Every structure is written in C-alpha cells, then in structure tokens.
Coordinates of C-alpha atoms in Angstrom, one line a residue:
X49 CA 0.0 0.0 0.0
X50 CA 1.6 3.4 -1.0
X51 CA 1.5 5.4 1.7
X52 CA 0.0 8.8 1.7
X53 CA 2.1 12.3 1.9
X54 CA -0.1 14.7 4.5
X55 CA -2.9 17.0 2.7
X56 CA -1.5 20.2 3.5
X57 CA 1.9 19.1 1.8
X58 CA 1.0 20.5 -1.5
X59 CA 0.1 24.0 -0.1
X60 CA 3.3 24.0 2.3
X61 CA 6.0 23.4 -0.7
X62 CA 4.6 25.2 -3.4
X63 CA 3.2 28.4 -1.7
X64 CA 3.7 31.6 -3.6
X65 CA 3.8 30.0 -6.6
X66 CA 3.1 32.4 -9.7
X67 CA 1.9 30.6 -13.2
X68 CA 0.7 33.8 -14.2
X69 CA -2.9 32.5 -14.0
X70 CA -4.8 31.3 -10.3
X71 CA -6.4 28.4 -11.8
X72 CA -2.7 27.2 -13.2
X73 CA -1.3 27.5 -9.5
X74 CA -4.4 25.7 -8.0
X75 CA -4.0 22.9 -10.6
X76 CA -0.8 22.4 -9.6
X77 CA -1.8 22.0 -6.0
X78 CA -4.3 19.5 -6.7
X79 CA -1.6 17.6 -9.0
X80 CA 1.3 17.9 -6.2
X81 CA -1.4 15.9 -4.1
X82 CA -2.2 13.2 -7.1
X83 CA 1.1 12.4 -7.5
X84 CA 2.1 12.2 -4.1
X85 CA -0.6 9.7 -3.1
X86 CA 0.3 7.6 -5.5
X87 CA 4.0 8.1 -6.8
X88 CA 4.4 4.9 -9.0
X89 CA 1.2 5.1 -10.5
X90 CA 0.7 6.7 -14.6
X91 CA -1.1 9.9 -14.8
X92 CA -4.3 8.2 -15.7
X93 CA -4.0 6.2 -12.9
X94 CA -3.0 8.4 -10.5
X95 CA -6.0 10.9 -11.6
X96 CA -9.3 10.7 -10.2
X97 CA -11.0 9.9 -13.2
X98 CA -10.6 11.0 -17.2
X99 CA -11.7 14.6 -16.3
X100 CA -8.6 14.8 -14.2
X101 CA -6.4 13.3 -16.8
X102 CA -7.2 15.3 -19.2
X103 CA -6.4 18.4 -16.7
X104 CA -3.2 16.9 -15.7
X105 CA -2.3 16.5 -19.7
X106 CA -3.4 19.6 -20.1
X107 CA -1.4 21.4 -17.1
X108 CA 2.1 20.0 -18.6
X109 CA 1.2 21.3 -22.3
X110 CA 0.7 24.5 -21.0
X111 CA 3.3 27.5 -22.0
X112 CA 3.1 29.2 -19.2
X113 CA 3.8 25.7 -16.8
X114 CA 7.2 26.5 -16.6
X115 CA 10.0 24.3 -14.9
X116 CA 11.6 27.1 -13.4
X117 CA 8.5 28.5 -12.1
X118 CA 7.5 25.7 -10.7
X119 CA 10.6 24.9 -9.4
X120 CA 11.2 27.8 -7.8
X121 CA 9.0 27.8 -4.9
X122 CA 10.5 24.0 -4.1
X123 CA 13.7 26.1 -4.2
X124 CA 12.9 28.7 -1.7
X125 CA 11.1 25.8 1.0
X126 CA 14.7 24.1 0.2
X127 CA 16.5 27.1 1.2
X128 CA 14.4 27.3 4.3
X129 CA 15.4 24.2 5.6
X130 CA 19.1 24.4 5.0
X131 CA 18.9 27.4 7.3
X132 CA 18.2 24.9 10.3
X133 CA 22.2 23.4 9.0
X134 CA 25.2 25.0 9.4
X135 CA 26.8 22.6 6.7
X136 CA 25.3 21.4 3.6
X137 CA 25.8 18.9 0.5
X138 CA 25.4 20.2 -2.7
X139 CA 25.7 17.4 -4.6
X140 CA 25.4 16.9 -8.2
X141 CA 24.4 14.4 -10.7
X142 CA 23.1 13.8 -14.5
X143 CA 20.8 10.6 -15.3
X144 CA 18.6 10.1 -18.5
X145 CA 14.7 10.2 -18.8
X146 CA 13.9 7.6 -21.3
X147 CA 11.2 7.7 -23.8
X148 CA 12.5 5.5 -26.2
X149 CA 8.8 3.8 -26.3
X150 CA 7.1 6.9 -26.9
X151 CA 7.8 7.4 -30.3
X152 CA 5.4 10.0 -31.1
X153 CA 6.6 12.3 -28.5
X154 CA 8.8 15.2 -30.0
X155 CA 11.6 17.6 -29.0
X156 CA 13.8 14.6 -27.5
X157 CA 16.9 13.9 -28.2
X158 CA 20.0 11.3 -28.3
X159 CA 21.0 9.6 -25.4
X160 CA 23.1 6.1 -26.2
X161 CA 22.7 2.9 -27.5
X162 CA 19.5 4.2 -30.0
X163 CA 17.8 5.3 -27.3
X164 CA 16.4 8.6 -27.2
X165 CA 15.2 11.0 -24.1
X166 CA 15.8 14.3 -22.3
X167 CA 19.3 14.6 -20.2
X168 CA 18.7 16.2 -16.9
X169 CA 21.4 17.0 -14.0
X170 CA 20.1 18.0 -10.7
X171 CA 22.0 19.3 -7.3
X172 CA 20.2 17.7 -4.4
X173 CA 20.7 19.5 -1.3
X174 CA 21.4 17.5 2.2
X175 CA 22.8 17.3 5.3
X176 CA 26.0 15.1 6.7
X177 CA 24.4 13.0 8.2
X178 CA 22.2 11.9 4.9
X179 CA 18.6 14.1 5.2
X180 CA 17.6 15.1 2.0
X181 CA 16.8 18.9 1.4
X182 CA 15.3 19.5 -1.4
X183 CA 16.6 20.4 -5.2
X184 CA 18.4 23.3 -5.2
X185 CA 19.1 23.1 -9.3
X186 CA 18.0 21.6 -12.4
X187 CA 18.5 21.4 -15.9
X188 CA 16.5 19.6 -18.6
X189 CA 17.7 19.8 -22.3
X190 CA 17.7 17.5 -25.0
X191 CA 20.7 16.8 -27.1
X192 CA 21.2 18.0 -31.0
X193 CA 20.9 15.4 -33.5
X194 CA 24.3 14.4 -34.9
X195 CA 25.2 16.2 -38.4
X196 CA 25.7 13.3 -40.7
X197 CA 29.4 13.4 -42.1
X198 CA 30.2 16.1 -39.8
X199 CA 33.6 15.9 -37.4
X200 CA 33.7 16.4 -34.1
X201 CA 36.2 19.2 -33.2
X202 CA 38.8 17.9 -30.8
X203 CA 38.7 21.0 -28.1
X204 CA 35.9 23.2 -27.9
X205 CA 35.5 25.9 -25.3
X206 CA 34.1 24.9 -22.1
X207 CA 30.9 26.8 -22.5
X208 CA 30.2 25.0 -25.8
X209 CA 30.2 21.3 -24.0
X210 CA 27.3 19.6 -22.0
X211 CA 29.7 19.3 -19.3
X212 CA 29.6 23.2 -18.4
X213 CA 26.4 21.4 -16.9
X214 CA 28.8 21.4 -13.6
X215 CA 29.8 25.3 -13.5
X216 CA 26.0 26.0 -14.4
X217 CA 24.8 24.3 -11.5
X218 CA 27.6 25.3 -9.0
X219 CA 26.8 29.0 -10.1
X220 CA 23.5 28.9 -9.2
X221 CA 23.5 26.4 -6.0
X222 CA 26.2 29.3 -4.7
X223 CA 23.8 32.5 -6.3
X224 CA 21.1 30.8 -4.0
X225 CA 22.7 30.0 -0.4
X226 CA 23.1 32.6 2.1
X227 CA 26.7 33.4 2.7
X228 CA 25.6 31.9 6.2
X229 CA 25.5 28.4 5.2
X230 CA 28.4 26.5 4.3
X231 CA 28.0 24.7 1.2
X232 CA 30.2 22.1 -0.2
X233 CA 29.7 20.6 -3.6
X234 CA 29.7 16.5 -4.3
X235 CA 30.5 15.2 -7.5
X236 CA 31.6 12.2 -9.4
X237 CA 34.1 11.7 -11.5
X238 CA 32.7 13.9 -15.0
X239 CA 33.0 16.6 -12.8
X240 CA 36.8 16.3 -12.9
X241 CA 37.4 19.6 -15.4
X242 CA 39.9 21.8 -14.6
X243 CA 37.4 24.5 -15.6
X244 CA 35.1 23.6 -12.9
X245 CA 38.2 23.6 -10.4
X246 CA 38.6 27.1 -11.3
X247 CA 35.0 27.9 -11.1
X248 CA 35.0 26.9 -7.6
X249 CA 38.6 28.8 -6.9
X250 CA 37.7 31.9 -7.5
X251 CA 33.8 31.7 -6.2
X252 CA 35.1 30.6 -3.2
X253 CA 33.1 27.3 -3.3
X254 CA 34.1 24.3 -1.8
X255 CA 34.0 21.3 -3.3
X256 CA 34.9 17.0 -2.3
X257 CA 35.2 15.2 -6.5
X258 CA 36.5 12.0 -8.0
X259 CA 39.4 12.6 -10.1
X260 CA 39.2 11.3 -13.5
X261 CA 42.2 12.5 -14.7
X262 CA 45.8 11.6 -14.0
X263 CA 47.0 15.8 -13.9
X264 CA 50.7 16.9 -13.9
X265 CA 51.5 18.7 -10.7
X266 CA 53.7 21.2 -10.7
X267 CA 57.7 21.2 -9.3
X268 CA 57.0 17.2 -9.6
X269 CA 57.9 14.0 -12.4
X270 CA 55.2 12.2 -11.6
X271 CA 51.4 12.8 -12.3
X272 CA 49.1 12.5 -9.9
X273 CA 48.4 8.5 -9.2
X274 CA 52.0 8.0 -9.2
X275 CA 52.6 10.9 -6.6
X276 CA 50.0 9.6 -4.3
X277 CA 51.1 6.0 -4.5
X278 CA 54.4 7.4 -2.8
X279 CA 52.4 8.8 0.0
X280 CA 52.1 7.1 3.7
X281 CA 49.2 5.0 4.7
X282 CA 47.4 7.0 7.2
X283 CA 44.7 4.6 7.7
X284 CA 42.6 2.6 6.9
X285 CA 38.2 2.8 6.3
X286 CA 36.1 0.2 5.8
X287 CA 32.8 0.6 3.5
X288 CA 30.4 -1.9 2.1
X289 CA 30.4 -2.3 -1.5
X290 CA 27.1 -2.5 -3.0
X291 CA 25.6 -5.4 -5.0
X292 CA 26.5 -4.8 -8.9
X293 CA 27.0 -6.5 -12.3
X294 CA 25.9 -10.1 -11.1
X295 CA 28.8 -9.8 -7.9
X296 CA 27.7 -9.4 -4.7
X297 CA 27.3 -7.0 -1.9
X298 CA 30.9 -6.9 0.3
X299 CA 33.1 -4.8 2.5
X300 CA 36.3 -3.4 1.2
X301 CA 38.9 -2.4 3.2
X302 CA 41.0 0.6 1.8
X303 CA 44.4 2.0 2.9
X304 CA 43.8 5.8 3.1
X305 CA 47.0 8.2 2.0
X306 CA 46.3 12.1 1.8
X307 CA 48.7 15.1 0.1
X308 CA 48.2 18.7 -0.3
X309 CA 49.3 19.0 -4.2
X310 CA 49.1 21.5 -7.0
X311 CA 47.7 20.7 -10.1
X312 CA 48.9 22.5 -13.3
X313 CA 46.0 23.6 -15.9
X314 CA 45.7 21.1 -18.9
X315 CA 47.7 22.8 -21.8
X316 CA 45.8 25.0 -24.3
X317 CA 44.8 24.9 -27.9
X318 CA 45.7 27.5 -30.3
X319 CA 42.2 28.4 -30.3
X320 CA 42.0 28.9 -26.5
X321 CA 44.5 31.2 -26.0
X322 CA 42.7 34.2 -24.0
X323 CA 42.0 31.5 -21.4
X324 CA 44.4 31.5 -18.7
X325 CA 43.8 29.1 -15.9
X326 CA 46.2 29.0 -13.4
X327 CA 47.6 26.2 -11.2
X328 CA 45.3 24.9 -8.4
X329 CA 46.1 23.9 -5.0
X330 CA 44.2 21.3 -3.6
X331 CA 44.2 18.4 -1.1
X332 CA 44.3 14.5 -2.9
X333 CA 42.6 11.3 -0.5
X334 CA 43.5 8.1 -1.8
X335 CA 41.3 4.9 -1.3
X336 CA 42.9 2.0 -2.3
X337 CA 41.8 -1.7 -2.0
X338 CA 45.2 -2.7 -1.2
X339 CA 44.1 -6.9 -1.3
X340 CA 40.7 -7.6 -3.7
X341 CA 38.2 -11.1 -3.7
X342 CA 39.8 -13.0 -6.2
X343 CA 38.8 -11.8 -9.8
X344 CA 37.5 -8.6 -8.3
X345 CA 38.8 -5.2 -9.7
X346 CA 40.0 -3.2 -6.7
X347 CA 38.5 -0.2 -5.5
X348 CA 40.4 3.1 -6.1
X349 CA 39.2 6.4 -5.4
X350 CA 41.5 9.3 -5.4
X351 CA 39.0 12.1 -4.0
X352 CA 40.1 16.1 -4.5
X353 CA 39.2 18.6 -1.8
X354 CA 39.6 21.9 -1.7
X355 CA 38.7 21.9 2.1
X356 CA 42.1 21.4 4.1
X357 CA 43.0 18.0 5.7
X358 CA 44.8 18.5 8.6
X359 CA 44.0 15.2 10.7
X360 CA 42.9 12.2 10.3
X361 CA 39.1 12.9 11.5
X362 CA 39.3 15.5 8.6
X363 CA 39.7 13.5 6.0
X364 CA 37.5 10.7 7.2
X365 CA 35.0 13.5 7.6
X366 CA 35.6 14.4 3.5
X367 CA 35.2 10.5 2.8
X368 CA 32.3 10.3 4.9
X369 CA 30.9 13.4 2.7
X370 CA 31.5 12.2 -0.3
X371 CA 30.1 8.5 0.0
X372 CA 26.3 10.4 0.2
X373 CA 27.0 10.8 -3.0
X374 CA 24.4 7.6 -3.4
X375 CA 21.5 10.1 -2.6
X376 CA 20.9 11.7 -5.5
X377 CA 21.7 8.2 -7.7
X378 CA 19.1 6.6 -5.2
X379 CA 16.9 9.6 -6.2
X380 CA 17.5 9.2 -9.6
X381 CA 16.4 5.6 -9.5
X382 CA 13.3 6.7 -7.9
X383 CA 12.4 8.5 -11.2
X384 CA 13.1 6.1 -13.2
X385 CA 10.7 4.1 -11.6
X386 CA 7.6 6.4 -12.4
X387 CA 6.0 5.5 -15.5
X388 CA 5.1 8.7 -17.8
X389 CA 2.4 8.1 -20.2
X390 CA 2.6 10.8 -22.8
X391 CA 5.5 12.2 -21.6
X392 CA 5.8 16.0 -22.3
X393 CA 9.0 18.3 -22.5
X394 CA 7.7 19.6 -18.8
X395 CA 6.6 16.6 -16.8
X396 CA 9.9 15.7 -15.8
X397 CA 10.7 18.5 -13.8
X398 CA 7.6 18.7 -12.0
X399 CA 7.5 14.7 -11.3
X400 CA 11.1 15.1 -9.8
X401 CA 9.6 18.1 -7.3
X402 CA 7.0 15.6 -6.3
X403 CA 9.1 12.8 -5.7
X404 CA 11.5 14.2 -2.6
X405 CA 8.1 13.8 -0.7

C-alpha cells in the first residue's frame, strides 16, 4: 500500500507560486497531491477519473507551466530548511529520462545505444548526516541530433560542451545560499574539469570530486596517481560495496593516503589562448583496496578537496561526505521508476519536485 504524503503538503511546498494564472497555480496544487498519493502510478492512474487526466495532460502542455517556475518555490522551501544546518551537501548528478517507447513524442533527443530522451542534471541538497533537502538546481535539455558526415572538433570551449552542466549548477546552488551556510559541492568523476576547479577557486566554493584524470603537478615528475602511491598510509576505512553486475554485496577495506598537491592547468589549444587558468592547490585522498576477492577489480578512489585535511578525522570527515554521494543516484532511481504516459518536455521536472516527498 503506498503510503499517503499529509494534505497540507501540496500548499506547504509550493506556496507563492506564480503561473501567471490562479487556476494554473491551483492545478498544480491538486496535481502535487495526485502524484504524491500515488508516486508509481501513470497519470491516468493516479487521476481521479478522465476529467482529471485530461487536466493533468493539459497542465504539462501549458506555455506558461514553466519548470523554473514551478521549481522555484521548491527552491525557496529548500533554502528554508538548509537554514536549520550549518553545513550542507550540494551534490550533483546527471541521469537520462527515457522515452524510447514513446515514439510519437517530440523535442527529444540522443542519449546512447539508439535510445532517445531528455538529459537532466540535478544538485540535491542535504545534510551530513544523509537528510535530504530538497533540489536546489535543475537542468532539462535534449541533445542535438548528430550532423551526418560532420567531425567532431577535438577542443571546444568549455561553455560549448554539455559538461559546463557542472559550473552551471555550481553558479546557481552558490547564487542561491546565504553566505551563512556552508556549502560544499559533491560530485563524481565527470565533474573532474579543470574548468570547474577554477569555477569553484575563484567563487570561493568548496568542493569534495572523484578525479578522472591523471593531472601533472607542478615542481614534480610524476602525475598525480603515481605521486599519491608514494604517500604514507594514514589509515585505513572500511565501506560496504554495494551489490553490482551479477557480484555481490561486500566490505572493502581501503588504505587511506592524503597530500596537499598542485595541479597544473591542462595545456591549451591554439584556439583557446585568451583562457588563462592558473595552477590549483588542492588536497588528494586516496582509497585504495590494497588486497581484492579474487577476480574482483580493486576499489580506487582518489577524491580532490579543496577543504584542508589536517588530521585524520578531517579527511575521514571528506570520505564520509563524499560517500552520500548515493543520494541523489538513489533519487534518480526513484524516477526512473515512475511510469510517464505521454511524456511531455515539462513533466519531468515537476514529477522530480514531487518525488523528494
């Protein structure tokens, strides 16, 4: 049985909304508490009756249904409760919205293997100790078609990529929280652009990331795997291993080394020569699965903070921040669940409001 969100949720997390018309504002209302008494169910389903699904339909193909505008009220009720935490997790995330088998829907896009479907990267707010917030960002686009016979330019400025996606949302998450509360940006390994680094230097935002890439440092021969593999073992942290490919759930146990390094900016095109990034200082943890289940890859993560590492319950604190990352991938799975029937360019958005509850 699904169990029901409280009647005056609806009113709570969307108050002051402004759709530019009262009865768009109220439908959204009554929709907020359709979906979130039954958050699995298909918009016909979920509806009352066919009067009410055609309303709902109707609600999404609306110009003036805005994502942002609907979003932004979620926003402000998000802000509200962040006020309650001194610290806060920003942490970002992209995930597809598939509508491969709704061929008659338009404006999608590309998004692998022949499947096609909106792209759409969120920053989920929360607190250290794993409460979810609220959204504090979202974007939903849809990816150009491919131009047959066209190549693909090796470098391309940084706002020309999908992966400005990153400085986009870390603009915005730090536009909207007071200077009060400390925020601190979590991200996976696509966030590992120099670009963003800088982003976050000179906003003064921090940040805990997967590395990707194996940088040069500066003053040093070695990049930056090789330099941390020369580090001390501080400790060691234990963390369970979630069920995956056919293997099973486990506990890994990872020798922790840490090193305050600079990293020098990836070298520059011809074409990219007004942009001048300068070297970054920032602190490297290293998670290593020094001994691996037979046949079992080893885990490595080499995490970069900008926040400083002093002691050990620092950086154990930075580990233990950056393994929430799970939230917002748990969140994601969420909507993936919900079946859209009809999908429109503007359900998405709304759907993922209604699913925090």
């Amino acid at each position: 049985m699904t169990e029901r969100v409280d009647a005056g949720w609806s009113v709570r997390e969307f108050d002051g909304v402004d759709l530019g018309d009262v009865r768009l504002n109220r439908r959204l209302l009554t929709l907020a508490e359709t979906f979130g008494a039954h958050p699995q169910a298909p918009i016909n389903q979920a509806s009352a009756d066919w009067q009410s699904t055609k309303a709902a339909y109707a609600f999404f193909a609306n110009p003036h249904a805005l994502p942002a505008e609907i979003l932004l009220p979620h926003q402000q009720r998000t802000l509200e409760r962040m006020a309650a935490h001194p610290l806060v997790l920003a942490i970002q995330d992209t995930t597809f919205l598939n509508y491969t088998h709704h061929p008659a829907t338009t404006g999608l896009g590309p998004i692998g293997g022949g499947q096609r479907g909106l792209v759409m990267h969120s920053t989920l707010a929360a607190t250290p100790q794993g409460l979810p917030l609220g959204v504090l960002d979202q974007q939903i686009w849809a990816r150009p078609e491919p131009e047959k016979g066209a190549k693909r330019a090796k470098r391309r400025p940084i706002a020309e990529k999908e992966s400005h996606k990153w400085l986009t949302a870390l603009r915005e998450t730090v536009s909207l929280t007071p200077s009060e509360i400390r925020l601190v940006t979590i991200a996976d390994r696509e966030a590992d652009i120099f670009a963003f680094l800088a982003e976050a230097d000179e906003l003064s935002a921090e940040y805990v990331i997967r590395a990707a890439q194996d940088r040069r440092l500066a003053g040093e021969v070695e990049l930056l795997w090789a330099q941390m593999a020369k580090q001390e073992v501080v400790g060691t942290v234990t963390v369970e291993v979630a069920a995956r490919g056919g293997r099973a759930a486990r506990q890994a146990e990872l020798q922790v080394r840490v090193a305050q390094l600079t990293l020098q900016p990836p070298q520059r095109g011809a074409d990219e020569a007004s942009v001048w990034l300068e070297p970054l200082t920032v602190w490297a943890v290293w998670l290593h699965e020094a001994v691996a289940p037979e046949g079992v890859e080893p885990l490595d993560w080499l995490l970069l903070t900008n926040v400083a590492i002093q002691t050990w319950q620092d950086a154990t604190e930075r580990i233990g921040w950056y393994c929430l990352r799970w939230l917002i991938e748990s969140w994601h799975k969420i909507l993936s669940l919900i079946h859209i029937s009809e999908p429109t360019r503007r359900t998405p958005i709304s759907y993922a409001v209604f699913c925090l509850k």
